[in-house]
Amino acid sequence: MQADIGNALDGALGLDRAALDDLDDRVADAHERIASGRRESEHGYAALNLPETCDPEPIREAAAGFDPESVLTVGIGGSALGAATITDALDSPVDAYYLDNVDPAWVRDLLDSLDLSETVLNVVSRSGTTAETLANFLVVREAMTDAGVDWTERTVVTTGAEGNLRAMAEKHDLPALDVPEGVPGRFSALSTVGLFAAAVAGHDLDELLAGAASEAEKLSGSLYDSPGYAYGAVSYALAERGAAVNAMMPYAESLERFAEWYAQLWAESLGKDGRGQTPARALGATDQHSQLQLYRAGPADKLVTLVRPRESADAGIPETELEGLEYLGGSSLGDLLDAEFRATEASLAAAGRENVRLEINRVDERGLGELLYATEAACVLYGELAGVSTFTQPAVEWGKKAARGLLGGGDFPEADAVRGKRTLEID
Amino acid sequence: MQADIGNALDGALGLDRAALDDLDDRVADAHERIASGRRESEHGYAALNLPETCDPEPIREAAAGFDPESVLTVGIGGSALGAATITDALDSPVDAYYLDNVDPAWVRDLLDSLDLSETVLNVVSRSGTTAETLANFLVVREAMTDAGVDWTERTVVTTGAEGNLRAMAEKHDLPALDVPEGVPGRFSALSTVGLFAAAVAGHDLDELLAGAASEAEKLSGSLYDSPGYAYGAVSYALAERGAAVNAMMPYAESLERFAEWYAQLWAESLGKDGRGQTPARALGATDQHSQLQLYRAGPADKLVTLVRPRESADAGIPETELEGLEYLGGSSLGDLLDAEFRATEASLAAAGRENVRLEINRVDERGLGELLYATEAACVLYGELAGVSTFTQPAVEWGKKAARGLLGGGDFPEADAVRGKRTLEID
């Protein structure tokens, strides 16, 4: 992977090379902290060791027992997004689906569309108590039984060492994968959590991990040595200067879910203590016709991150009789997409709007492994520089308790607060 | 539709009822301007007249000639998002697809998955020169010919009074729908542009327009009379106090595309003159496990807009033996989703984070018509209060010229700027 940060300098927010050089001293300290955390396998930091510590063999073994039409992952947040990012990006004859919401109509529609006898079910929850995931699991399990499918023959669990799902796996002798210790969900794409569906879909786990390892090797005490740290340092420096928003805009439909994965990584890791850059999801070239007006002419409060695969399959544009469009005929969709990419990048720069280009060779296992790892490294470095607790998400607990109280799962004062909602209704 | 703005008051950004009452005087003036613009059918303002001026009959007639498996819309930005919002939200036996990007692999995959002899093609471009749309049209047309399908028998164009597509429609005697005058693409969901695919899919255009009309009737000189204006006024007032971001978070998978449509509406209409609230797309309950940490504990620079359909199909959660989950058994996914919704809303309020609730009865034609129209009215009012040129998008022209220049479509200095990109590459 390569990062080009040329357009992040000397824009409206005033970051210049001298300031970045100054920041590099702090990057050295932050790197020491990160390296120490990795050596001790501390909570969170351990995620950056996954290219070495994740053993793909048990994952492949758990997948090898099936030859399904589809793999259905039941999980939410980090228990779904990493796997979905990988399987959405790569082609496979096995379809991968994700039940990561509890919308009843949508759950029903998805289950109705699947041949459950040809589906592998992977239920993913470290604790075994995530309400959305367990509710969906109960619904899917019943649907399998209703369809005459023995769910114990088609279910794999990915969970912690203890809890409901672990006990269930032991009781029914289900294949069970371990959620690694010290790896928060949003950093678990390159572990059992993110790789089981990829294995069922036939993707090359070794290449995914090798891509990640190649970026891990570049990490050093200088932001100029690795794309991951360079991106993290620039994001942090621009956020300090007013880039409240970081828009992730890959120029590949297959990376649309990557932007969603990034949004969780960035929001949950950095959004605390009244600080944190807000991730915005975008997609090139489509969002040129939606978000570009704002990015270019709205507030100078954004970094736009453009992701470009250097090579992909192409499709020719036929010659045409249509007036004024002769220039398109004989070109290709790939040429057009790349021209749009470069035009958008330059268009932002010409308006003084900071942007960064992240490049991988192709959207394949290696490129994805590089991209996921480098983005995680960027996030960890940003968190270190900002002095936040990167690997926790305490603010979501309030709502979990409130929801549980509302459903009769115990007495929680948060549920009373819900009932006391202040209203000003306009019909 | 109903808007509840109770949680937008007295939060971290300090908007209170007295300030809102003061703002209401300005709403009266803004409404006068909007009403005058509508009376004169001025550019942009004319969009708010669509519930009356849009005649669904020609749209139904153009659709009636087909009994297809699928309808493929080729368009980008506002030429796709309105239609996609409607067809994604509503169930139909006819599948609706959108070619709104020029990613070659993705275009090829989509075309390979369709039976083109059972597909209606709708190519949508007011000017007939939108590069992405016309390139895709040329590719699809050739694919139809290669598949032995007479494209002239299966193509409908939606375009302006003049230009390439109009000329082509006349030459080949294709059904042609008129893009209405004075209606920017992002405001065209309730016109030919947004309704053709819905008609092919069998949706009730009268109900869509009736839902919109019911919200149009509520518009008056006070923000307290209509959900649309209430939402627009509160969004503006909070933006002035620091809500740089407006996160649109529907609690329905079927409204995921609505959030994308909203993001275009908001960004292109309001993002200019160095100002404009940045739209963020989210989805309940999924993003509670991704964005909520940031929304609740990050910077107090956000309004979170929660959209709730009051009724939907439900699915029971089976009773369970799993420890600690007894409270879920016998409940339903709908109960769980609604508890999550209310918990999230209260969780934000308890942290002083402003939020608004928009409610429709159901995700059906009427509810969608209400939601689309009220959101457009909100945007137009916001633009009026902010004093921006709501209906233009001048900042995207630079990039269009640059891309055209790069592809050999003429001499443009913008293309030279692209070639002179400043780089700082990190491998």
PDB file of C-alpha atoms in Angstrom, chain A residues 11-14 234-248 262 266 276-280 291-305 348 351-355 382, chain B residues 239 242-246 267 270-280 299 301-302 382:
ATOM      1  CA  GLY A  11      -4.467  23.656   2.249  1.00  0.00           C
ATOM      2  CA  ALA A  12      -7.140  25.704   4.015  1.00  0.00           C
ATOM      3  CA  LEU A  13      -6.324  24.191   7.411  1.00  0.00           C
ATOM      4  CA  GLY A  14      -2.700  25.246   7.195  1.00  0.00           C
ATOM      5  CA  VAL A 234      -2.085  13.520   9.026  1.00  0.00           C
ATOM      6  CA  SER A 235      -5.646  12.767  10.130  1.00  0.00           C
ATOM      7  CA  TYR A 236      -4.785  13.739  13.689  1.00  0.00           C
ATOM      8  CA  ALA A 237      -2.901  16.877  12.690  1.00  0.00           C
ATOM      9  CA  LEU A 238      -5.733  18.040  10.455  1.00  0.00           C
ATOM     10  CA  ALA A 239      -8.351  17.214  13.097  1.00  0.00           C
ATOM     11  CA  GLU A 240      -6.440  19.409  15.535  1.00  0.00           C
ATOM     12  CA  ARG A 241      -6.625  22.190  12.956  1.00  0.00           C
ATOM     13  CA  GLY A 242     -10.356  21.838  12.398  1.00  0.00           C
ATOM     14  CA  ALA A 243     -10.975  18.781  10.220  1.00  0.00           C
ATOM     15  CA  ALA A 244     -13.998  17.648  12.230  1.00  0.00           C
ATOM     16  CA  VAL A 245     -14.976  15.225   9.472  1.00  0.00           C
ATOM     17  CA  ASN A 246     -13.008  12.560   7.644  1.00  0.00           C
ATOM     18  CA  ALA A 247     -14.814  11.381   4.516  1.00  0.00           C
ATOM     19  CA  MET A 248     -13.761   7.934   3.327  1.00  0.00           C
ATOM     20  CA  TYR A 262     -13.698   2.344   8.711  1.00  0.00           C
ATOM     21  CA  TRP A 266     -12.853   5.683  13.629  1.00  0.00           C
ATOM     22  CA  GLY A 276     -12.995  12.702  17.761  1.00  0.00           C
ATOM     23  CA  GLN A 277     -13.189  13.102  14.022  1.00  0.00           C
ATOM     24  CA  THR A 278     -16.568  12.171  12.552  1.00  0.00           C
ATOM     25  CA  PRO A 279     -16.254   9.583   9.784  1.00  0.00           C
ATOM     26  CA  ALA A 280     -18.402  10.109   6.706  1.00  0.00           C
ATOM     27  CA  GLN A 291     -21.195  15.097  -1.686  1.00  0.00           C
ATOM     28  CA  LEU A 292     -18.529  16.846  -3.748  1.00  0.00           C
ATOM     29  CA  GLN A 293     -20.294  20.214  -3.782  1.00  0.00           C
ATOM     30  CA  LEU A 294     -20.133  20.227   0.018  1.00  0.00           C
ATOM     31  CA  TYR A 295     -16.607  18.854   0.255  1.00  0.00           C
ATOM     32  CA  ARG A 296     -15.302  21.483  -2.135  1.00  0.00           C
ATOM     33  CA  ALA A 297     -17.369  24.572  -1.292  1.00  0.00           C
ATOM     34  CA  GLY A 298     -18.721  23.891   2.193  1.00  0.00           C
ATOM     35  CA  PRO A 299     -16.879  24.472   5.468  1.00  0.00           C
ATOM     36  CA  ALA A 300     -13.125  23.820   5.475  1.00  0.00           C
ATOM     37  CA  ASP A 301     -13.637  21.199   8.172  1.00  0.00           C
ATOM     38  CA  LYS A 302     -12.903  17.997   6.292  1.00  0.00           C
ATOM     39  CA  LEU A 303     -10.245  15.602   5.245  1.00  0.00           C
ATOM     40  CA  VAL A 304     -11.302  13.552   2.227  1.00  0.00           C
ATOM     41  CA  THR A 305      -9.655  10.143   2.008  1.00  0.00           C
ATOM     42  CA  LEU A 348     -10.487  19.402  -3.902  1.00  0.00           C
ATOM     43  CA  ALA A 351     -10.150  24.620  -3.603  1.00  0.00           C
ATOM     44  CA  GLY A 352      -7.648  24.179  -0.764  1.00  0.00           C
ATOM     45  CA  ARG A 353      -9.506  21.193   0.618  1.00  0.00           C
ATOM     46  CA  GLU A 354      -7.191  18.633   2.167  1.00  0.00           C
ATOM     47  CA  ASN A 355      -7.230  15.103   0.826  1.00  0.00           C
ATOM     48  CA  TYR A 382      -4.257   8.871  16.051  1.00  0.00           C
TER      49      TYR A 382
ATOM     50  CA  ALA B 239     -26.088  24.371  12.765  1.00  0.00           C
ATOM     51  CA  GLY B 242     -22.248  24.412  16.102  1.00  0.00           C
ATOM     52  CA  ALA B 243     -24.042  21.317  14.801  1.00  0.00           C
ATOM     53  CA  ALA B 244     -21.639  20.855  11.892  1.00  0.00           C
ATOM     54  CA  VAL B 245     -22.989  17.347  11.293  1.00  0.00           C
ATOM     55  CA  ASN B 246     -26.508  16.025  10.866  1.00  0.00           C
ATOM     56  CA  ALA B 267     -24.912  18.366   0.894  1.00  0.00           C
ATOM     57  CA  LEU B 270     -26.611  23.646   1.657  1.00  0.00           C
ATOM     58  CA  GLY B 271     -22.880  23.033   1.185  1.00  0.00           C
ATOM     59  CA  LYS B 272     -21.699  26.312  -0.282  1.00  0.00           C
ATOM     60  CA  ASP B 273     -20.127  29.659   0.580  1.00  0.00           C
ATOM     61  CA  GLY B 274     -17.939  27.899   3.151  1.00  0.00           C
ATOM     62  CA  ARG B 275     -20.997  26.790   5.079  1.00  0.00           C
ATOM     63  CA  GLY B 276     -23.410  23.864   5.253  1.00  0.00           C
ATOM     64  CA  GLN B 277     -24.157  21.025   7.628  1.00  0.00           C
ATOM     65  CA  THR B 278     -22.417  17.772   6.721  1.00  0.00           C
ATOM     66  CA  PRO B 279     -24.877  14.891   6.387  1.00  0.00           C
ATOM     67  CA  ALA B 280     -23.810  11.567   7.888  1.00  0.00           C
ATOM     68  CA  PRO B 299     -17.776  16.535  20.080  1.00  0.00           C
ATOM     69  CA  ASP B 301     -21.269  19.186  17.012  1.00  0.00           C
ATOM     70  CA  LYS B 302     -24.110  16.989  15.838  1.00  0.00           C
ATOM     71  CA  TYR B 382     -32.877  25.840   5.904  1.00  0.00           C
TER      72      TYR B 382
END
